[in-house]
Amino acid sequence: MKAPLTRRNFLGAALTSAAGLKLEAQPRPVLAVTSVAAGKPALLGGDPVRKEPFPSWPKTQQNDEQAWMTVLKKGLWCRMDGSYAKEFEAAWAKLLGAKYCLATASGTTALLTSLHALGIGPGDEVLVPPYTFVATVNVVMLVHALPVFVDSDPETFQMDASKIEAAITERTKCIIPVHLGGSPADLDTILAVARKHKLPVLEDACQAHLAEWRHQKVSTLGELGCFSFQASKNLNSGEGGAILTNDEDLIKICESFHTNGRGQSDSGFSYVRNGCNHRMTEFQAALLLTQLSRLEEQSRTRAQNAEYLTKQLREIPGIAPARMYDGCTRNAYHLYMFRYDKSHFAGVPRARFLKALQAEGIPCNGGYTPLNKEPFLKNTFGSRAFRSIYSADDLARYEERNRCPANDRLCEEAVWMFQTMLLGARSDMDQIAEAVRKIQSQASLLASA
Ligand SMILES: Cc1ncc(COP(=O)(O)O)c(C=O)c1O
């Protein structure tokens, strides 16, 4: 049986290459192998364009080990005892230009804590994109609100901001744009609509470390912004998250909620609100501080390689790299995404194109499925809790509003490559483009075989 697509096996695929080489092998510059371009597709037994693995992830250096061991030996592993979480919060807030940062256990708990701080709850509607990781939507339902999907802009893979206003009702209480793949959503339009309707914006920047909108770091433009430091992310501590805001009242609620509702983080057994334990450990924070010292340089390498790759791919008929909005002054390139049009590839279906590309030694996958059609929504709405909040009519009306035709098409055409593939040599990009060109030149063979 085919293994389901998970972040873990995608990351594995991105690191090992189709030729099945070892994870720990380091990248080395390779020459663009133009001679195989016209050869038989690797999927049909020809020579693959690439036989080496792409760069491995995570990257570690000696100071990561030292930081980890220092926490271990100090014995202060919880943030209530130690100082690393506070130090990381100060560093991340300063780098992003935000007044406040709260470290959390994950991106999901950062989003959940933020929704609590905004007071979102039963009966409320929250606008979300259908093209995102499921956590963006799960957190809305965890506070018993309804996620209302705003269709995607297929050119950019982001929430189509021009469709937000039509989705707003008197129940709408928040907008969650996601900076998908590290490319900012259209914040000019989103913030203007939000201001007009007096709605808070919670930026899901879980994939967008150091991305910028008009030279301002994303996560700092809405009321709150959230990051993930999960293993696949551009800044990584295995798991982890952070909330950014300039609002003192909101950060106070977040701090309290994330540590079981304490009045202050060190207030012992004294509680002022309902809360949870979403604290980051000192190990995570210490690792983030050392990883952070490499983020800027890695981000620059990703962007340079991605821009170089885009120049080549957009020359190939039927390949449309994700466009950025004019306001995007920095893309974090957590994902490299493009759309595939099979009519330029002798009708070869996307699934076969992906297999052919993988066989050429280029890890890739087809990305998200349409979240608005996933069974978890219906199953959650059928739960006793939801049925006691929402009437059958509410839920029937919800289904009517829940169609995203542009996103359906996008999910059929998308092709993803992963951030670590952008960390190597420029010649790696030549090989990616070459593999696509090779598949195109041999498409009729692939279509008939
Ligand atoms: C867009 C988006 N939102 C939220 C999350 C949740 O983050 P975490 O996995 O750290 O809980 C992720 C993680 O993949 C994400 O990509």
PDB file of N, CA, C and O in Angstrom, residues 234-294:
ATOM      1  N   ASN A 234      11.950  26.379   8.495  1.00  0.00           N
ATOM      2  CA  ASN A 234      13.223  27.036   8.195  1.00  0.00           C
ATOM      3  C   ASN A 234      13.986  27.398   9.469  1.00  0.00           C
ATOM      4  O   ASN A 234      15.194  27.560   9.430  1.00  0.00           O
ATOM      5  N   LEU A 235      13.271  27.584  10.576  1.00  0.00           N
ATOM      6  CA  LEU A 235      13.893  27.710  11.905  1.00  0.00           C
ATOM      7  C   LEU A 235      13.269  26.611  12.747  1.00  0.00           C
ATOM      8  O   LEU A 235      12.050  26.567  12.913  1.00  0.00           O
ATOM      9  N   ASN A 236      14.134  25.742  13.301  1.00  0.00           N
ATOM     10  CA  ASN A 236      13.628  24.439  13.748  1.00  0.00           C
ATOM     11  C   ASN A 236      14.211  24.038  15.093  1.00  0.00           C
ATOM     12  O   ASN A 236      15.418  24.119  15.315  1.00  0.00           O
ATOM     13  N   SER A 237      13.317  23.584  15.993  1.00  0.00           N
ATOM     14  CA  SER A 237      13.792  22.961  17.238  1.00  0.00           C
ATOM     15  C   SER A 237      13.021  21.655  17.468  1.00  0.00           C
ATOM     16  O   SER A 237      12.707  21.315  18.594  1.00  0.00           O
ATOM     17  N   GLY A 238      12.706  20.983  16.402  1.00  0.00           N
ATOM     18  CA  GLY A 238      11.940  19.734  16.507  1.00  0.00           C
ATOM     19  C   GLY A 238      10.459  20.036  16.583  1.00  0.00           C
ATOM     20  O   GLY A 238       9.679  19.689  15.710  1.00  0.00           O
ATOM     21  N   GLU A 239      10.059  20.695  17.659  1.00  0.00           N
ATOM     22  CA  GLU A 239       8.728  21.292  17.827  1.00  0.00           C
ATOM     23  C   GLU A 239       8.940  22.668  18.451  1.00  0.00           C
ATOM     24  O   GLU A 239       9.980  22.918  19.051  1.00  0.00           O
ATOM     25  N   GLY A 240       7.945  23.513  18.355  1.00  0.00           N
ATOM     26  CA  GLY A 240       8.060  24.838  18.974  1.00  0.00           C
ATOM     27  C   GLY A 240       7.208  25.836  18.226  1.00  0.00           C
ATOM     28  O   GLY A 240       6.761  25.573  17.099  1.00  0.00           O
ATOM     29  N   GLY A 241       6.963  26.960  18.870  1.00  0.00           N
ATOM     30  CA  GLY A 241       6.162  27.994  18.221  1.00  0.00           C
ATOM     31  C   GLY A 241       6.377  29.327  18.904  1.00  0.00           C
ATOM     32  O   GLY A 241       7.085  29.414  19.923  1.00  0.00           O
ATOM     33  N   ALA A 242       5.789  30.381  18.344  1.00  0.00           N
ATOM     34  CA  ALA A 242       5.907  31.712  18.949  1.00  0.00           C
ATOM     35  C   ALA A 242       4.739  32.576  18.518  1.00  0.00           C
ATOM     36  O   ALA A 242       4.204  32.409  17.422  1.00  0.00           O
ATOM     37  N   ILE A 243       4.366  33.490  19.416  1.00  0.00           N
ATOM     38  CA  ILE A 243       3.336  34.501  19.120  1.00  0.00           C
ATOM     39  C   ILE A 243       4.012  35.861  19.168  1.00  0.00           C
ATOM     40  O   ILE A 243       4.748  36.159  20.116  1.00  0.00           O
ATOM     41  N   LEU A 244       3.723  36.677  18.151  1.00  0.00           N
ATOM     42  CA  LEU A 244       4.262  38.035  18.104  1.00  0.00           C
ATOM     43  C   LEU A 244       3.106  39.012  18.146  1.00  0.00           C
ATOM     44  O   LEU A 244       2.065  38.773  17.514  1.00  0.00           O
ATOM     45  N   THR A 245       3.290  40.104  18.863  1.00  0.00           N
ATOM     46  CA  THR A 245       2.266  41.160  18.869  1.00  0.00           C
ATOM     47  C   THR A 245       2.870  42.467  19.387  1.00  0.00           C
ATOM     48  O   THR A 245       3.922  42.463  20.044  1.00  0.00           O
ATOM     49  N   ASN A 246       2.188  43.551  19.084  1.00  0.00           N
ATOM     50  CA  ASN A 246       2.580  44.845  19.657  1.00  0.00           C
ATOM     51  C   ASN A 246       1.583  45.268  20.733  1.00  0.00           C
ATOM     52  O   ASN A 246       1.664  46.370  21.251  1.00  0.00           O
ATOM     53  N   ASP A 247       0.644  44.386  21.041  1.00  0.00           N
ATOM     54  CA  ASP A 247      -0.458  44.732  21.942  1.00  0.00           C
ATOM     55  C   ASP A 247      -0.215  44.146  23.336  1.00  0.00           C
ATOM     56  O   ASP A 247      -0.226  42.929  23.531  1.00  0.00           O
ATOM     57  N   GLU A 248      -0.033  45.035  24.295  1.00  0.00           N
ATOM     58  CA  GLU A 248       0.314  44.602  25.652  1.00  0.00           C
ATOM     59  C   GLU A 248      -0.804  43.765  26.294  1.00  0.00           C
ATOM     60  O   GLU A 248      -0.536  42.776  26.984  1.00  0.00           O
ATOM     61  N   ASP A 249      -2.048  44.171  26.057  1.00  0.00           N
ATOM     62  CA  ASP A 249      -3.158  43.424  26.670  1.00  0.00           C
ATOM     63  C   ASP A 249      -3.226  42.002  26.119  1.00  0.00           C
ATOM     64  O   ASP A 249      -3.427  41.042  26.859  1.00  0.00           O
ATOM     65  N   LEU A 250      -3.056  41.901  24.787  1.00  0.00           N
ATOM     66  CA  LEU A 250      -3.136  40.572  24.176  1.00  0.00           C
ATOM     67  C   LEU A 250      -2.005  39.669  24.655  1.00  0.00           C
ATOM     68  O   LEU A 250      -2.220  38.494  24.962  1.00  0.00           O
ATOM     69  N   ILE A 251      -0.798  40.195  24.742  1.00  0.00           N
ATOM     70  CA  ILE A 251       0.317  39.326  25.145  1.00  0.00           C
ATOM     71  C   ILE A 251       0.131  38.873  26.600  1.00  0.00           C
ATOM     72  O   ILE A 251       0.481  37.743  26.956  1.00  0.00           O
ATOM     73  N   LYS A 252      -0.451  39.738  27.426  1.00  0.00           N
ATOM     74  CA  LYS A 252      -0.678  39.341  28.830  1.00  0.00           C
ATOM     75  C   LYS A 252      -1.639  38.160  28.896  1.00  0.00           C
ATOM     76  O   LYS A 252      -1.440  37.221  29.680  1.00  0.00           O
ATOM     77  N   ILE A 253      -2.682  38.207  28.079  1.00  0.00           N
ATOM     78  CA  ILE A 253      -3.636  37.087  28.083  1.00  0.00           C
ATOM     79  C   ILE A 253      -2.958  35.825  27.548  1.00  0.00           C
ATOM     80  O   ILE A 253      -3.120  34.731  28.095  1.00  0.00           O
ATOM     81  N   CYS A 254      -2.181  35.992  26.459  1.00  0.00           N
ATOM     82  CA  CYS A 254      -1.478  34.833  25.885  1.00  0.00           C
ATOM     83  C   CYS A 254      -0.556  34.204  26.927  1.00  0.00           C
ATOM     84  O   CYS A 254      -0.541  32.971  27.103  1.00  0.00           O
ATOM     85  N   GLU A 255       0.216  35.046  27.612  1.00  0.00           N
ATOM     86  CA  GLU A 255       1.167  34.527  28.615  1.00  0.00           C
ATOM     87  C   GLU A 255       0.428  33.737  29.688  1.00  0.00           C
ATOM     88  O   GLU A 255       0.826  32.642  30.071  1.00  0.00           O
ATOM     89  N   SER A 256      -0.658  34.304  30.150  1.00  0.00           N
ATOM     90  CA  SER A 256      -1.430  33.668  31.217  1.00  0.00           C
ATOM     91  C   SER A 256      -2.044  32.361  30.726  1.00  0.00           C
ATOM     92  O   SER A 256      -1.883  31.305  31.358  1.00  0.00           O
ATOM     93  N   PHE A 257      -2.720  32.423  29.577  1.00  0.00           N
ATOM     94  CA  PHE A 257      -3.405  31.234  29.057  1.00  0.00           C
ATOM     95  C   PHE A 257      -2.424  30.097  28.829  1.00  0.00           C
ATOM     96  O   PHE A 257      -2.716  28.933  29.127  1.00  0.00           O
ATOM     97  N   HIS A 258      -1.228  30.417  28.313  1.00  0.00           N
ATOM     98  CA  HIS A 258      -0.298  29.340  27.913  1.00  0.00           C
ATOM     99  C   HIS A 258       0.384  28.686  29.107  1.00  0.00           C
ATOM    100  O   HIS A 258       1.046  27.684  28.963  1.00  0.00           O
ATOM    101  N   THR A 259       0.187  29.259  30.310  1.00  0.00           N
ATOM    102  CA  THR A 259       0.766  28.609  31.489  1.00  0.00           C
ATOM    103  C   THR A 259      -0.329  28.389  32.547  1.00  0.00           C
ATOM    104  O   THR A 259      -0.261  28.862  33.665  1.00  0.00           O
ATOM    105  N   ASN A 260      -1.358  27.687  32.090  1.00  0.00           N
ATOM    106  CA  ASN A 260      -2.465  27.225  32.935  1.00  0.00           C
ATOM    107  C   ASN A 260      -3.290  28.336  33.568  1.00  0.00           C
ATOM    108  O   ASN A 260      -3.936  28.119  34.597  1.00  0.00           O
ATOM    109  N   GLY A 261      -3.240  29.526  32.968  1.00  0.00           N
ATOM    110  CA  GLY A 261      -4.097  30.605  33.456  1.00  0.00           C
ATOM    111  C   GLY A 261      -3.540  31.336  34.661  1.00  0.00           C
ATOM    112  O   GLY A 261      -4.288  32.022  35.377  1.00  0.00           O
ATOM    113  N   ARG A 262      -2.240  31.213  34.887  1.00  0.00           N
ATOM    114  CA  ARG A 262      -1.644  31.959  36.008  1.00  0.00           C
ATOM    115  C   ARG A 262      -1.760  33.463  35.743  1.00  0.00           C
ATOM    116  O   ARG A 262      -1.748  33.901  34.586  1.00  0.00           O
ATOM    117  N   GLY A 263      -1.791  34.221  36.812  1.00  0.00           N
ATOM    118  CA  GLY A 263      -1.862  35.680  36.685  1.00  0.00           C
ATOM    119  C   GLY A 263      -0.564  36.217  36.121  1.00  0.00           C
ATOM    120  O   GLY A 263      -0.551  37.073  35.254  1.00  0.00           O
ATOM    121  N   GLN A 264       0.549  35.694  36.617  1.00  0.00           N
ATOM    122  CA  GLN A 264       1.861  36.007  36.053  1.00  0.00           C
ATOM    123  C   GLN A 264       2.559  34.670  35.915  1.00  0.00           C
ATOM    124  O   GLN A 264       2.231  33.723  36.638  1.00  0.00           O
ATOM    125  N   SER A 265       3.555  34.618  35.012  1.00  0.00           N
ATOM    126  CA  SER A 265       4.146  33.309  34.727  1.00  0.00           C
ATOM    127  C   SER A 265       4.757  32.669  35.972  1.00  0.00           C
ATOM    128  O   SER A 265       4.884  31.463  36.060  1.00  0.00           O
ATOM    129  N   ASP A 266       5.137  33.479  36.971  1.00  0.00           N
ATOM    130  CA  ASP A 266       5.767  32.903  38.164  1.00  0.00           C
ATOM    131  C   ASP A 266       4.848  32.982  39.394  1.00  0.00           C
ATOM    132  O   ASP A 266       5.308  33.064  40.519  1.00  0.00           O
ATOM    133  N   SER A 267       3.529  32.992  39.142  1.00  0.00           N
ATOM    134  CA  SER A 267       2.631  33.230  40.273  1.00  0.00           C
ATOM    135  C   SER A 267       2.218  31.957  41.019  1.00  0.00           C
ATOM    136  O   SER A 267       1.233  31.950  41.749  1.00  0.00           O
ATOM    137  N   GLY A 268       2.999  30.880  40.824  1.00  0.00           N
ATOM    138  CA  GLY A 268       2.771  29.660  41.613  1.00  0.00           C
ATOM    139  C   GLY A 268       1.389  29.101  41.424  1.00  0.00           C
ATOM    140  O   GLY A 268       0.918  28.935  40.307  1.00  0.00           O
ATOM    141  N   PHE A 269       0.688  28.802  42.539  1.00  0.00           N
ATOM    142  CA  PHE A 269      -0.652  28.206  42.468  1.00  0.00           C
ATOM    143  C   PHE A 269      -1.722  29.281  42.611  1.00  0.00           C
ATOM    144  O   PHE A 269      -2.499  29.283  43.548  1.00  0.00           O
ATOM    145  N   SER A 270      -1.734  30.207  41.669  1.00  0.00           N
ATOM    146  CA  SER A 270      -2.745  31.256  41.701  1.00  0.00           C
ATOM    147  C   SER A 270      -3.165  31.519  40.263  1.00  0.00           C
ATOM    148  O   SER A 270      -2.308  31.766  39.403  1.00  0.00           O
ATOM    149  N   TYR A 271      -4.480  31.461  39.995  1.00  0.00           N
ATOM    150  CA  TYR A 271      -4.942  31.444  38.598  1.00  0.00           C
ATOM    151  C   TYR A 271      -6.008  32.507  38.376  1.00  0.00           C
ATOM    152  O   TYR A 271      -6.861  32.721  39.223  1.00  0.00           O
ATOM    153  N   VAL A 272      -5.969  33.112  37.179  1.00  0.00           N
ATOM    154  CA  VAL A 272      -6.958  34.160  36.899  1.00  0.00           C
ATOM    155  C   VAL A 272      -7.888  33.803  35.744  1.00  0.00           C
ATOM    156  O   VAL A 272      -8.859  34.498  35.489  1.00  0.00           O
ATOM    157  N   ARG A 273      -7.554  32.775  34.998  1.00  0.00           N
ATOM    158  CA  ARG A 273      -8.425  32.379  33.880  1.00  0.00           C
ATOM    159  C   ARG A 273      -8.219  30.909  33.562  1.00  0.00           C
ATOM    160  O   ARG A 273      -7.282  30.283  34.008  1.00  0.00           O
ATOM    161  N   ASN A 274      -9.149  30.415  32.763  1.00  0.00           N
ATOM    162  CA  ASN A 274      -9.013  29.091  32.197  1.00  0.00           C
ATOM    163  C   ASN A 274      -7.744  29.105  31.314  1.00  0.00           C
ATOM    164  O   ASN A 274      -7.480  30.066  30.622  1.00  0.00           O
ATOM    165  N   GLY A 275      -6.960  28.046  31.369  1.00  0.00           N
ATOM    166  CA  GLY A 275      -5.740  28.036  30.560  1.00  0.00           C
ATOM    167  C   GLY A 275      -5.260  26.637  30.269  1.00  0.00           C
ATOM    168  O   GLY A 275      -5.970  25.654  30.498  1.00  0.00           O
ATOM    169  N   CYS A 276      -4.064  26.547  29.748  1.00  0.00           N
ATOM    170  CA  CYS A 276      -3.520  25.267  29.342  1.00  0.00           C
ATOM    171  C   CYS A 276      -2.005  25.323  29.518  1.00  0.00           C
ATOM    172  O   CYS A 276      -1.476  26.396  29.814  1.00  0.00           O
ATOM    173  N   ASN A 277      -1.322  24.201  29.343  1.00  0.00           N
ATOM    174  CA  ASN A 277       0.137  24.254  29.352  1.00  0.00           C
ATOM    175  C   ASN A 277       0.637  24.179  27.917  1.00  0.00           C
ATOM    176  O   ASN A 277       0.657  23.114  27.315  1.00  0.00           O
ATOM    177  N   HIS A 278       1.010  25.330  27.379  1.00  0.00           N
ATOM    178  CA  HIS A 278       1.560  25.401  26.026  1.00  0.00           C
ATOM    179  C   HIS A 278       2.982  25.956  26.073  1.00  0.00           C
ATOM    180  O   HIS A 278       3.438  26.618  25.145  1.00  0.00           O
ATOM    181  N   ARG A 279       3.683  25.699  27.176  1.00  0.00           N
ATOM    182  CA  ARG A 279       5.015  26.295  27.346  1.00  0.00           C
ATOM    183  C   ARG A 279       6.074  25.598  26.488  1.00  0.00           C
ATOM    184  O   ARG A 279       6.043  24.385  26.312  1.00  0.00           O
ATOM    185  N   MET A 280       7.032  26.381  26.049  1.00  0.00           N
ATOM    186  CA  MET A 280       8.218  25.851  25.371  1.00  0.00           C
ATOM    187  C   MET A 280       9.210  25.383  26.435  1.00  0.00           C
ATOM    188  O   MET A 280       9.300  25.980  27.508  1.00  0.00           O
ATOM    189  N   THR A 281       9.968  24.330  26.120  1.00  0.00           N
ATOM    190  CA  THR A 281      10.990  23.892  27.077  1.00  0.00           C
ATOM    191  C   THR A 281      12.271  24.707  26.875  1.00  0.00           C
ATOM    192  O   THR A 281      12.476  25.325  25.828  1.00  0.00           O
ATOM    193  N   GLU A 282      13.134  24.650  27.872  1.00  0.00           N
ATOM    194  CA  GLU A 282      14.420  25.353  27.772  1.00  0.00           C
ATOM    195  C   GLU A 282      15.310  24.719  26.691  1.00  0.00           C
ATOM    196  O   GLU A 282      16.113  25.394  26.063  1.00  0.00           O
ATOM    197  N   PHE A 283      15.160  23.417  26.468  1.00  0.00           N
ATOM    198  CA  PHE A 283      15.948  22.755  25.417  1.00  0.00           C
ATOM    199  C   PHE A 283      15.602  23.351  24.049  1.00  0.00           C
ATOM    200  O   PHE A 283      16.474  23.664  23.251  1.00  0.00           O
ATOM    201  N   GLN A 284      14.296  23.459  23.796  1.00  0.00           N
ATOM    202  CA  GLN A 284      13.860  24.017  22.508  1.00  0.00           C
ATOM    203  C   GLN A 284      14.410  25.434  22.329  1.00  0.00           C
ATOM    204  O   GLN A 284      14.913  25.788  21.261  1.00  0.00           O
ATOM    205  N   ALA A 285      14.304  26.231  23.391  1.00  0.00           N
ATOM    206  CA  ALA A 285      14.701  27.643  23.288  1.00  0.00           C
ATOM    207  C   ALA A 285      16.208  27.780  23.059  1.00  0.00           C
ATOM    208  O   ALA A 285      16.653  28.597  22.247  1.00  0.00           O
ATOM    209  N   ALA A 286      16.992  26.950  23.761  1.00  0.00           N
ATOM    210  CA  ALA A 286      18.456  27.030  23.607  1.00  0.00           C
ATOM    211  C   ALA A 286      18.845  26.669  22.179  1.00  0.00           C
ATOM    212  O   ALA A 286      19.708  27.319  21.568  1.00  0.00           O
ATOM    213  N   LEU A 287      18.191  25.655  21.629  1.00  0.00           N
ATOM    214  CA  LEU A 287      18.478  25.225  20.258  1.00  0.00           C
ATOM    215  C   LEU A 287      18.048  26.303  19.253  1.00  0.00           C
ATOM    216  O   LEU A 287      18.748  26.570  18.272  1.00  0.00           O
ATOM    217  N   LEU A 288      16.940  26.932  19.517  1.00  0.00           N
ATOM    218  CA  LEU A 288      16.469  27.989  18.607  1.00  0.00           C
ATOM    219  C   LEU A 288      17.457  29.152  18.559  1.00  0.00           C
ATOM    220  O   LEU A 288      17.691  29.743  17.509  1.00  0.00           O
ATOM    221  N   LEU A 289      18.055  29.456  19.726  1.00  0.00           N
ATOM    222  CA  LEU A 289      19.003  30.571  19.756  1.00  0.00           C
ATOM    223  C   LEU A 289      20.223  30.280  18.883  1.00  0.00           C
ATOM    224  O   LEU A 289      20.697  31.158  18.153  1.00  0.00           O
ATOM    225  N   THR A 290      20.708  29.055  18.906  1.00  0.00           N
ATOM    226  CA  THR A 290      21.877  28.750  18.061  1.00  0.00           C
ATOM    227  C   THR A 290      21.450  28.618  16.599  1.00  0.00           C
ATOM    228  O   THR A 290      22.133  29.088  15.698  1.00  0.00           O
ATOM    229  N   GLN A 291      20.301  28.007  16.351  1.00  0.00           N
ATOM    230  CA  GLN A 291      19.812  27.874  14.970  1.00  0.00           C
ATOM    231  C   GLN A 291      19.551  29.250  14.349  1.00  0.00           C
ATOM    232  O   GLN A 291      19.765  29.462  13.163  1.00  0.00           O
ATOM    233  N   LEU A 292      19.101  30.159  15.199  1.00  0.00           N
ATOM    234  CA  LEU A 292      18.760  31.506  14.738  1.00  0.00           C
ATOM    235  C   LEU A 292      19.974  32.221  14.139  1.00  0.00           C
ATOM    236  O   LEU A 292      19.842  33.013  13.205  1.00  0.00           O
ATOM    237  N   SER A 293      21.154  31.906  14.661  1.00  0.00           N
ATOM    238  CA  SER A 293      22.355  32.594  14.171  1.00  0.00           C
ATOM    239  C   SER A 293      22.630  32.260  12.701  1.00  0.00           C
ATOM    240  O   SER A 293      23.406  32.938  12.042  1.00  0.00           O
ATOM    241  N   ARG A 294      21.991  31.206  12.168  1.00  0.00           N
ATOM    242  CA  ARG A 294      22.228  30.815  10.763  1.00  0.00           C
ATOM    243  C   ARG A 294      21.059  31.147   9.844  1.00  0.00           C
ATOM    244  O   ARG A 294      21.125  30.949   8.639  1.00  0.00           O
TER     245      ARG A 294
END
